[in-house]
PDB file of C-alpha atoms in Angstrom:
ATOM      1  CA  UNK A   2       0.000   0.000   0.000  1.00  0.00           C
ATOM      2  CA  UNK A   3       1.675   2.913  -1.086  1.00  0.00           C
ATOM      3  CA  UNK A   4       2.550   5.820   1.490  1.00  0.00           C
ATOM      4  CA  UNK A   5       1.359   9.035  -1.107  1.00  0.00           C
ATOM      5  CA  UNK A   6       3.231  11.335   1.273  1.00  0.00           C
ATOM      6  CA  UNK A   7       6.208  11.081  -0.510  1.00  0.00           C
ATOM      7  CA  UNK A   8       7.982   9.640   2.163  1.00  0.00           C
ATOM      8  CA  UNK A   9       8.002   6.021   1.111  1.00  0.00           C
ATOM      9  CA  UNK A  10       7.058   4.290   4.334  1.00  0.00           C
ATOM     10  CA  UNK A  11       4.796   2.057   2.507  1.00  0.00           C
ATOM     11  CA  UNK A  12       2.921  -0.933   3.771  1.00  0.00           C
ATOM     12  CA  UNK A  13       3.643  -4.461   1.901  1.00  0.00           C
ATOM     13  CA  UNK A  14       3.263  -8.134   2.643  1.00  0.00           C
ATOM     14  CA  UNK A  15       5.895 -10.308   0.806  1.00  0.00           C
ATOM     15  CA  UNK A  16       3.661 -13.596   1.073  1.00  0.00           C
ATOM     16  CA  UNK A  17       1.050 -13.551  -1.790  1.00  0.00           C
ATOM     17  CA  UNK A  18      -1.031 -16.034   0.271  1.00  0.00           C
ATOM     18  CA  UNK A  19      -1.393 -12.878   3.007  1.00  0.00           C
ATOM     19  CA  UNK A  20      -2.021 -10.528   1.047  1.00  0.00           C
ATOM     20  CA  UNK A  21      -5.491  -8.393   0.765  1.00  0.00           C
ATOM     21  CA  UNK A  22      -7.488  -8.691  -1.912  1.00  0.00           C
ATOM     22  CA  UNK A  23      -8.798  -5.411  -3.793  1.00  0.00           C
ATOM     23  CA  UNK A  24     -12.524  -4.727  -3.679  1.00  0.00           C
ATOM     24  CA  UNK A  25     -14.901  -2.113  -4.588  1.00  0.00           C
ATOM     25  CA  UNK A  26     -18.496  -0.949  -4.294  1.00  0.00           C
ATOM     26  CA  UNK A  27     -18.765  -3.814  -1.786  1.00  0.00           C
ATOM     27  CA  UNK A  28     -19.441  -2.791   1.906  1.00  0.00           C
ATOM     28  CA  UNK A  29     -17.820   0.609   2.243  1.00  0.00           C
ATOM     29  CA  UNK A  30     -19.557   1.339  -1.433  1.00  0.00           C
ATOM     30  CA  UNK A  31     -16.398   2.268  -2.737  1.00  0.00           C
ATOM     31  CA  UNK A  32     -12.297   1.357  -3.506  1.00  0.00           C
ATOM     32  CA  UNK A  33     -10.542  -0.955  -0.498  1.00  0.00           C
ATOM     33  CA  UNK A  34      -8.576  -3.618   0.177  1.00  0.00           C
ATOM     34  CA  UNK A  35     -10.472  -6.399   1.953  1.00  0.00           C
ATOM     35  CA  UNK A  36      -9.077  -8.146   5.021  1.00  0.00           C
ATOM     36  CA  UNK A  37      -9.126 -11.424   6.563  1.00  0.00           C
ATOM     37  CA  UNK A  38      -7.854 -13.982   8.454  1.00  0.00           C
ATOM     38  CA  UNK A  39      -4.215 -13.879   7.934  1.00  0.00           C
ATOM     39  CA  UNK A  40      -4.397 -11.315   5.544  1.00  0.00           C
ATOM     40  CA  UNK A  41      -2.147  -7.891   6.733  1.00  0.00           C
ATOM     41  CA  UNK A  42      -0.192  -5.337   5.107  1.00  0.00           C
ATOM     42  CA  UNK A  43       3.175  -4.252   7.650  1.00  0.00           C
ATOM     43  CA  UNK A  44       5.913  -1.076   7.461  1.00  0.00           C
ATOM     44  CA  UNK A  45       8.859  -1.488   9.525  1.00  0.00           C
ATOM     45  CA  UNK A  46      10.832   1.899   8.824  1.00  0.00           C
ATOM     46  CA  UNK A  47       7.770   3.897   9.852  1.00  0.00           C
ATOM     47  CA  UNK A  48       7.686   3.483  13.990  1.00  0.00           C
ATOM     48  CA  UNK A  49      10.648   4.766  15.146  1.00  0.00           C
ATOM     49  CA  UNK A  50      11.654   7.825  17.478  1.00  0.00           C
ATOM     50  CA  UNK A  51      12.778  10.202  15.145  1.00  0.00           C
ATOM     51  CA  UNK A  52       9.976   9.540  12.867  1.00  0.00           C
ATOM     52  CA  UNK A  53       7.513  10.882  15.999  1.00  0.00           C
ATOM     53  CA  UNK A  54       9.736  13.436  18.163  1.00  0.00           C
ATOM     54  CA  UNK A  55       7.211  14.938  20.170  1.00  0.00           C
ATOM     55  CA  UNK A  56       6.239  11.570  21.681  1.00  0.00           C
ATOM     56  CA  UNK A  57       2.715  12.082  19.713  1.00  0.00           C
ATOM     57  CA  UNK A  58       0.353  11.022  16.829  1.00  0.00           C
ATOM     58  CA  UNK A  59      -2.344  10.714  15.027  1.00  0.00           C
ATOM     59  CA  UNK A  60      -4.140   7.722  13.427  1.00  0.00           C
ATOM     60  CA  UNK A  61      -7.628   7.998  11.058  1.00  0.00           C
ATOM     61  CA  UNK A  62      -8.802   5.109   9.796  1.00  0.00           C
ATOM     62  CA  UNK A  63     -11.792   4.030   7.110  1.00  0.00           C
ATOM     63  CA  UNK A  64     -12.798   0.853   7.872  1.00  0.00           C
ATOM     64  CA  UNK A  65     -15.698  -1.750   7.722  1.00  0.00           C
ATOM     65  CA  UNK A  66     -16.687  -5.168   9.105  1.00  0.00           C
ATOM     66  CA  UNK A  67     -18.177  -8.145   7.073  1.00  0.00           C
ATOM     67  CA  UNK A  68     -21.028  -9.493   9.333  1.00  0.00           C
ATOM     68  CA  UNK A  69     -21.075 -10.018  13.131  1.00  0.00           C
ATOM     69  CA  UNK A  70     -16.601 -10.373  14.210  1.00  0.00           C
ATOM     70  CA  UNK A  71     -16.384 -11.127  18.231  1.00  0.00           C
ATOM     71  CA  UNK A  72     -12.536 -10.452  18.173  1.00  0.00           C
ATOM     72  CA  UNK A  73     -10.867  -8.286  15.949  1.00  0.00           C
ATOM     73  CA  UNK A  74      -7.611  -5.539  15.437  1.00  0.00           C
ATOM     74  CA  UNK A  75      -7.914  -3.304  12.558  1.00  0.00           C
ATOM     75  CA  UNK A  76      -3.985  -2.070  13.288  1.00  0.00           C
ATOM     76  CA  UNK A  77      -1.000  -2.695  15.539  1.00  0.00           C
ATOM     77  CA  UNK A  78       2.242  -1.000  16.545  1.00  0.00           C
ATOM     78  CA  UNK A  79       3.508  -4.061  18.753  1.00  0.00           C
ATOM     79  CA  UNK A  80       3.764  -2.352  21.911  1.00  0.00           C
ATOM     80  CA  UNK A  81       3.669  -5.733  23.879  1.00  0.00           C
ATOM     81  CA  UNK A  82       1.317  -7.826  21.738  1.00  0.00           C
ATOM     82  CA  UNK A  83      -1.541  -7.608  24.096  1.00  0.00           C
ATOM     83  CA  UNK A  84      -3.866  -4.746  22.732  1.00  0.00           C
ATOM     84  CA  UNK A  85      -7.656  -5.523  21.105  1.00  0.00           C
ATOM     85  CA  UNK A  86      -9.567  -3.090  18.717  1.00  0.00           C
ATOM     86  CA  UNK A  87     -12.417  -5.819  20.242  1.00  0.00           C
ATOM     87  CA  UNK A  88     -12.476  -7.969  22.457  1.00  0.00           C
ATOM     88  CA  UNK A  89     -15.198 -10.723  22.481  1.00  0.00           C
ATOM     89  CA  UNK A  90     -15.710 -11.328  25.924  1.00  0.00           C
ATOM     90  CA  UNK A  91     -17.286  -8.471  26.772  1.00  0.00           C
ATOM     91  CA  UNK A  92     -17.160  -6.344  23.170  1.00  0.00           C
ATOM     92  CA  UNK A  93     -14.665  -3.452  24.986  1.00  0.00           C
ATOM     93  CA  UNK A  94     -11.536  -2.528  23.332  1.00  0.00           C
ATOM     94  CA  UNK A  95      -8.285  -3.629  24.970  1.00  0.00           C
ATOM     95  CA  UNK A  96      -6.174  -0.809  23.180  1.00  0.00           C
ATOM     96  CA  UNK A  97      -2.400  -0.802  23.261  1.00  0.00           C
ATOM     97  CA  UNK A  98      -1.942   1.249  19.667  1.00  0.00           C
ATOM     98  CA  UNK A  99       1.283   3.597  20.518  1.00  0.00           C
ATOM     99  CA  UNK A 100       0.988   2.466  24.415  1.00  0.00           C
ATOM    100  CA  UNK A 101       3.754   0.706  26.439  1.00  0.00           C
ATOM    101  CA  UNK A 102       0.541  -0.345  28.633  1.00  0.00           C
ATOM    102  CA  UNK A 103      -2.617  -1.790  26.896  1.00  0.00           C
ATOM    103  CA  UNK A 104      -6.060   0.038  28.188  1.00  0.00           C
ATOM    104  CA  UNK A 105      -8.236  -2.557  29.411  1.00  0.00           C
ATOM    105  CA  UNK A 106     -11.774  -1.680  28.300  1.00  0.00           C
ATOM    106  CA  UNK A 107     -11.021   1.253  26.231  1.00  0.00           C
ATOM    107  CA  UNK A 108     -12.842   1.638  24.145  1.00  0.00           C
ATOM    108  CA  UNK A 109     -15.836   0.525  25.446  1.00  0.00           C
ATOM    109  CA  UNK A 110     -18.503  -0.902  23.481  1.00  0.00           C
ATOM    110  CA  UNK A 111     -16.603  -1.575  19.814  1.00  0.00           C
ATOM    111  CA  UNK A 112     -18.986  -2.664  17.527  1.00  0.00           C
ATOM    112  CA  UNK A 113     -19.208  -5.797  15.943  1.00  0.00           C
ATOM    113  CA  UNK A 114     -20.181  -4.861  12.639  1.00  0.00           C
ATOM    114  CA  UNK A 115     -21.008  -2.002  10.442  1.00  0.00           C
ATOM    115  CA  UNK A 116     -18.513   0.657   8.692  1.00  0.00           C
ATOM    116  CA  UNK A 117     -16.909   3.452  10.370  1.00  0.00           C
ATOM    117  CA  UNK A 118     -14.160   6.472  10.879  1.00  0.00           C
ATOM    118  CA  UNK A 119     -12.258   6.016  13.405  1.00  0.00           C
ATOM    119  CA  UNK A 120      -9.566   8.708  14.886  1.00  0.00           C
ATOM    120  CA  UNK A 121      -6.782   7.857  17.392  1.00  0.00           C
ATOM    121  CA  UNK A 122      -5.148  11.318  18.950  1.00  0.00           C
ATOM    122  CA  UNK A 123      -2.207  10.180  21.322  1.00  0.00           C
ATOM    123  CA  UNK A 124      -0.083  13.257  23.023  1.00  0.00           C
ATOM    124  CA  UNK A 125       1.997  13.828  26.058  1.00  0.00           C
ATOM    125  CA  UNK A 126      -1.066  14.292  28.010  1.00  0.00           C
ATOM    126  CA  UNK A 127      -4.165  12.612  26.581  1.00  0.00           C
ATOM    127  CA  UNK A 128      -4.982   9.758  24.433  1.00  0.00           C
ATOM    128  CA  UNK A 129      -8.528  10.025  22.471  1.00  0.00           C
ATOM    129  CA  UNK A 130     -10.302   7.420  20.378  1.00  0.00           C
ATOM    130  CA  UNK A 131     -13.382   8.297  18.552  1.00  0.00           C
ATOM    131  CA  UNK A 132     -15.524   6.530  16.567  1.00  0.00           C
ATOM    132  CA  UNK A 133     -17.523   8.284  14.054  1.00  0.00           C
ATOM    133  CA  UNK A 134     -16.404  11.675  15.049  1.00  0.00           C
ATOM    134  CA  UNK A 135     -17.312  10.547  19.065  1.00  0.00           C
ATOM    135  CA  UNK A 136     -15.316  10.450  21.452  1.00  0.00           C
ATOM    136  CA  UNK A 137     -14.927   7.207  23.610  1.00  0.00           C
ATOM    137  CA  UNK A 138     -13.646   9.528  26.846  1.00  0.00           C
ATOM    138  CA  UNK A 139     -10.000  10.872  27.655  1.00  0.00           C
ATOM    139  CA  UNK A 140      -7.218   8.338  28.696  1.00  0.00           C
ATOM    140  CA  UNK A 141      -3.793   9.048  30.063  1.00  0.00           C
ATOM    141  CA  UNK A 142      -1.121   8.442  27.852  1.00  0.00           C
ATOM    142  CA  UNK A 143       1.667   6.187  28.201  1.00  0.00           C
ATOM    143  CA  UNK A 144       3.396   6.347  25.178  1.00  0.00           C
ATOM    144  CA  UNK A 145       5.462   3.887  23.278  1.00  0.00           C
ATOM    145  CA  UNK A 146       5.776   4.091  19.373  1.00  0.00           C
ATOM    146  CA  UNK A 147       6.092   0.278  19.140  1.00  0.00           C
ATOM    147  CA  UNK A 148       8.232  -1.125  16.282  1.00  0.00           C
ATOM    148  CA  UNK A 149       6.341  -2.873  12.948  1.00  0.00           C
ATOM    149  CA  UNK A 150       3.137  -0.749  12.246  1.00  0.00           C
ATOM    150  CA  UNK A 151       1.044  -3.853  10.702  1.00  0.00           C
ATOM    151  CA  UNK A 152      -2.693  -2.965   9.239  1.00  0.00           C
ATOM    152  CA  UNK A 153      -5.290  -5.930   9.639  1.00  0.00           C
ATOM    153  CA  UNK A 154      -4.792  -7.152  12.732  1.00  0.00           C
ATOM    154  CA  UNK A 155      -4.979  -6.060  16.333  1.00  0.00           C
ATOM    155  CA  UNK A 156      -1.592  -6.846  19.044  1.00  0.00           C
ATOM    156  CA  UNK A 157      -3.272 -10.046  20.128  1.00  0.00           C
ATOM    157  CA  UNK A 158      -2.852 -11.805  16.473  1.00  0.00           C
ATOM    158  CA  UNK A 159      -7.086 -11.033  15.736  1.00  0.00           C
ATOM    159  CA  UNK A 160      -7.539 -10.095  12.632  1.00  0.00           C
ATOM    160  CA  UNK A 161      -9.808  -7.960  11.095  1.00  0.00           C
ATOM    161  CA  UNK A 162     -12.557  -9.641   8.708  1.00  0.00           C
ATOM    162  CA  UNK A 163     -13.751  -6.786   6.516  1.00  0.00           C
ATOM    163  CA  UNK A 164     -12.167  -3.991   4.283  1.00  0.00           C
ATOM    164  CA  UNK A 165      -9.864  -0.563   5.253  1.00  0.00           C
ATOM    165  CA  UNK A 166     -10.467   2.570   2.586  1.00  0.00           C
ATOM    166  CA  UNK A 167      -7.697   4.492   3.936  1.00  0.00           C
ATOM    167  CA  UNK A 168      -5.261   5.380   6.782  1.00  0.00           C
ATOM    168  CA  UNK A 169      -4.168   8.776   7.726  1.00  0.00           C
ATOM    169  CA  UNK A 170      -0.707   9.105  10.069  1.00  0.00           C
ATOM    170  CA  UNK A 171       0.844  12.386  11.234  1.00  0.00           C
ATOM    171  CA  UNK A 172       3.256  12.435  13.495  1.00  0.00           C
ATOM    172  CA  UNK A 173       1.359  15.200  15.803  1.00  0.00           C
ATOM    173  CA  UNK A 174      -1.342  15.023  17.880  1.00  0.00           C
ATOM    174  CA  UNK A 175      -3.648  17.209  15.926  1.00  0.00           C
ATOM    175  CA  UNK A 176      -5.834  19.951  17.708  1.00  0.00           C
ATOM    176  CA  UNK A 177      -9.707  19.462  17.764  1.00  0.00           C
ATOM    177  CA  UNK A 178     -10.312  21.915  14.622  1.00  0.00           C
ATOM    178  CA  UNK A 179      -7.436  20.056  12.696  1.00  0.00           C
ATOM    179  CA  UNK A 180      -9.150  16.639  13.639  1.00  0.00           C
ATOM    180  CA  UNK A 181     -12.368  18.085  12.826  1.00  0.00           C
ATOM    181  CA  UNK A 182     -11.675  19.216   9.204  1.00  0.00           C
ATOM    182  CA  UNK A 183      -9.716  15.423   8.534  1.00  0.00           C
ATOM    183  CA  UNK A 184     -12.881  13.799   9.646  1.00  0.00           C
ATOM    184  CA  UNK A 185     -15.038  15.940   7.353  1.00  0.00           C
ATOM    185  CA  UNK A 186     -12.590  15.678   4.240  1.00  0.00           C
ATOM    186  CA  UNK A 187     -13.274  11.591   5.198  1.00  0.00           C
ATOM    187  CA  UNK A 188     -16.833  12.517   5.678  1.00  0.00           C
ATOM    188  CA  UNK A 189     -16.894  14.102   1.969  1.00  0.00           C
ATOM    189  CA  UNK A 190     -14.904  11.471   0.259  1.00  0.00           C
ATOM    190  CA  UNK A 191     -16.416   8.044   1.619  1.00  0.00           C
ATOM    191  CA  UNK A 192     -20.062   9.550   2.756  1.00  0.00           C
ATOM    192  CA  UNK A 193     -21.068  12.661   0.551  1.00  0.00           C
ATOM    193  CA  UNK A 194     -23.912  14.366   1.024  1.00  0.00           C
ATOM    194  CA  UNK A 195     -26.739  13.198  -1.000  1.00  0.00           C
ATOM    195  CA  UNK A 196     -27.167  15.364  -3.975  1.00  0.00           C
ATOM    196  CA  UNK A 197     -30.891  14.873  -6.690  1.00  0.00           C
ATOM    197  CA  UNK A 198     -29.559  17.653  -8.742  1.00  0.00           C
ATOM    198  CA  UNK A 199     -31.575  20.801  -9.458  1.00  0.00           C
ATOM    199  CA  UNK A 200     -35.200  21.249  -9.206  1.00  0.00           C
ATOM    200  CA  UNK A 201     -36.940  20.156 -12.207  1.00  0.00           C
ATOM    201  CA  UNK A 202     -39.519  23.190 -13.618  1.00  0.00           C
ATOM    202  CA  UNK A 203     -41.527  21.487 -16.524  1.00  0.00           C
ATOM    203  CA  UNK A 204     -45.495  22.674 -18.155  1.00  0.00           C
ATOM    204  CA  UNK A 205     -44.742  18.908 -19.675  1.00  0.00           C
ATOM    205  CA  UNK A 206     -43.943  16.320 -17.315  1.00  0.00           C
ATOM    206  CA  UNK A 207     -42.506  13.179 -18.325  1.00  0.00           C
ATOM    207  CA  UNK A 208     -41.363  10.397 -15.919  1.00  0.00           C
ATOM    208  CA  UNK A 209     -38.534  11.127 -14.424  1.00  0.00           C
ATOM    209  CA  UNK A 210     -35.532   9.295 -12.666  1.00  0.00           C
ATOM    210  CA  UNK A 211     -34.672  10.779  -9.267  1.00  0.00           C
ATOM    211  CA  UNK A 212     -31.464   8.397  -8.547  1.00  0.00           C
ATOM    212  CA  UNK A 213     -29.788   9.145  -4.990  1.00  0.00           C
ATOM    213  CA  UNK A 214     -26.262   7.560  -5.829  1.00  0.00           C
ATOM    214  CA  UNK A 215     -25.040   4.224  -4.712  1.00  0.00           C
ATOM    215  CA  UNK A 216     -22.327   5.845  -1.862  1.00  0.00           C
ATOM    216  CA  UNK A 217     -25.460   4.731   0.432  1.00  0.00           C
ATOM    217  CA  UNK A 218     -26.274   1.582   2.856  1.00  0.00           C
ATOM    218  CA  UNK A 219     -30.424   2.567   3.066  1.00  0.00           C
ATOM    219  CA  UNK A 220     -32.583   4.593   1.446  1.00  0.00           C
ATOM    220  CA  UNK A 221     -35.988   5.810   2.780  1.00  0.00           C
ATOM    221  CA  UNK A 222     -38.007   8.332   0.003  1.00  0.00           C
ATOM    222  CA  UNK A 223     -40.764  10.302   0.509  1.00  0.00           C
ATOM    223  CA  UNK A 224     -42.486   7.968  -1.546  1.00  0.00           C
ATOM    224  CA  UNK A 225     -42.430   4.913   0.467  1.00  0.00           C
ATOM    225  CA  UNK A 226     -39.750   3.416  -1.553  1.00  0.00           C
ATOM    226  CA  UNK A 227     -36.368   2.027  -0.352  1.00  0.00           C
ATOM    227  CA  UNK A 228     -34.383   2.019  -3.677  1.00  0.00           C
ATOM    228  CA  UNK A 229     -31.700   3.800  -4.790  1.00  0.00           C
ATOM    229  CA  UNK A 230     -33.359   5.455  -7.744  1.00  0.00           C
ATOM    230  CA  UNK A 231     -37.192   5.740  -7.926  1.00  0.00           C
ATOM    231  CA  UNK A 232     -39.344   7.256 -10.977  1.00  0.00           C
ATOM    232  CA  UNK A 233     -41.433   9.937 -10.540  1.00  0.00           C
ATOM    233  CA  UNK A 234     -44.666  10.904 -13.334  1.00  0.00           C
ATOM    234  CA  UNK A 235     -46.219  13.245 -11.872  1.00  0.00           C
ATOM    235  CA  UNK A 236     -45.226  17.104 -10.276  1.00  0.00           C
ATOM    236  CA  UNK A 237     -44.846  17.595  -6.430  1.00  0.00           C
ATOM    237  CA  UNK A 238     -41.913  17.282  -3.895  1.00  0.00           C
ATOM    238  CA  UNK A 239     -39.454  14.556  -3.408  1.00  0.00           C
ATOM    239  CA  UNK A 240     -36.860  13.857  -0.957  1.00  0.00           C
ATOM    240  CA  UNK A 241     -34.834  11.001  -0.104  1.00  0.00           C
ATOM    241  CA  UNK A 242     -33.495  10.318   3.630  1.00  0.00           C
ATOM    242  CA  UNK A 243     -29.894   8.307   3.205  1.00  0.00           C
ATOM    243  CA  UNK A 244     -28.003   6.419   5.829  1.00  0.00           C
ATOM    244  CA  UNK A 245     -24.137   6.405   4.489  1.00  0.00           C
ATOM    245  CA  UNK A 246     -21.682   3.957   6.062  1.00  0.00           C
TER     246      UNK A 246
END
């Protein structure tokens, strides 16, 4: 997976048998690589102490589950190989991502399926997970940069069955209106807002296809229909309610 920063840490897997597999429109409705047992992409020039000298970072992170997953890791940075992005006996995160010490139930309540953004802000004095733009609550920070950054699998060897978009790394722990306009450039790229076009003015209707785009997961129109597209032959006002991933 090529690092587009121009700084050529880039993310590889030199067994074909563990490699991802490259997918599109298929659960996050667009371009990813999907992931599955055994299946990770690792960078070992990445986490190292120059590369992060203010002991901080930043981590975003499009990613999706296929179906119900009790256990999973969607990335490491082998702190101490003990950290969960899920763990199944009681669905909390067990988080040791750029930690020396994993933090047992944080976050709490991971989900076991569904597609999200996730955003991981780690400085001298806080460490922040949110999901979906929400944070899971302030931690303290103990900070280790680990050594191999691998994505598809959590610390603990669980890996992730479903598909990653795109990662984001800076080595700063962004402020809340830097994180805020990252998660909103995500936001527009992966879940745009739905668009019908222009109103239609016509003194001759003919039937007409209102199509909502397929970025979408669910569809609810003003009509009672639950399509994507619906056809319309006769004037009035139309609106579609979306749910994006």
């Amino acid at each position: 997976w090529d690092d587009i920063s121009g700084n050529n840490h880039h993310f590889i897997q030199a067994s074909p048998a563990n490699r991802p597999s490259y997918v599109s429109n298929n659960l996050l409705r667009t371009y990813a690589l999907g992931f599955g047992s055994s299946l990770t992409l690792i960078n070992s020039s990445l986490l190292t102490g120059a590369n992060f000298p203010s002991s901080s970072a930043s981590v975003f992170v499009v990613w999706g589950l296929n179906g119900t997953v009790n256990e999973y890791g969607v990335m490491s940075t082998i702190n101490g190989g003990n950290g969960y992005w899920r763990f199944g006996g009681d669905g909390n995160g067990y988080m040791q991502n750029f930690r020396n010490a994993r933090l047992n139930g944080y976050p709490a309540t991971m989900p076991s399926q569904g597609s999200y953004f996730s955003s991981l802000i780690v400085s001298p004095t806080a460490y922040t997970f949110y999901l979906n733009a929400a944070s899971k609550g302030l931690q303290s920070p103990d900070w280790g940069h680990g050594s191999d950054f691998i994505i598809g699998r959590d610390e603990q060897g669980n890996y992730i069955n479903g598909e990653i978009a795109e990662v984001l790394v800076y080595n700063e722990a962004l402020s809340d209106s830097l994180r805020s306009l990252v998660e909103t450039y995500l936001y527009d790229k992966y879940a745009p807002p739905v668009d019908l076009g222009p109103d239609i003015a016509s003194s001759n209707f003919c039937d007409t296809t209102l199509n909502a785009s397929g970025r979408y997961t669910a569809y609810a129109w003003s009509t009672g229909a639950t399509t994507q597209a619906i056809q319309v032959s006769q004037a009035g006002t139309y609106s579609v309610t979306v749910t994006n991933i």
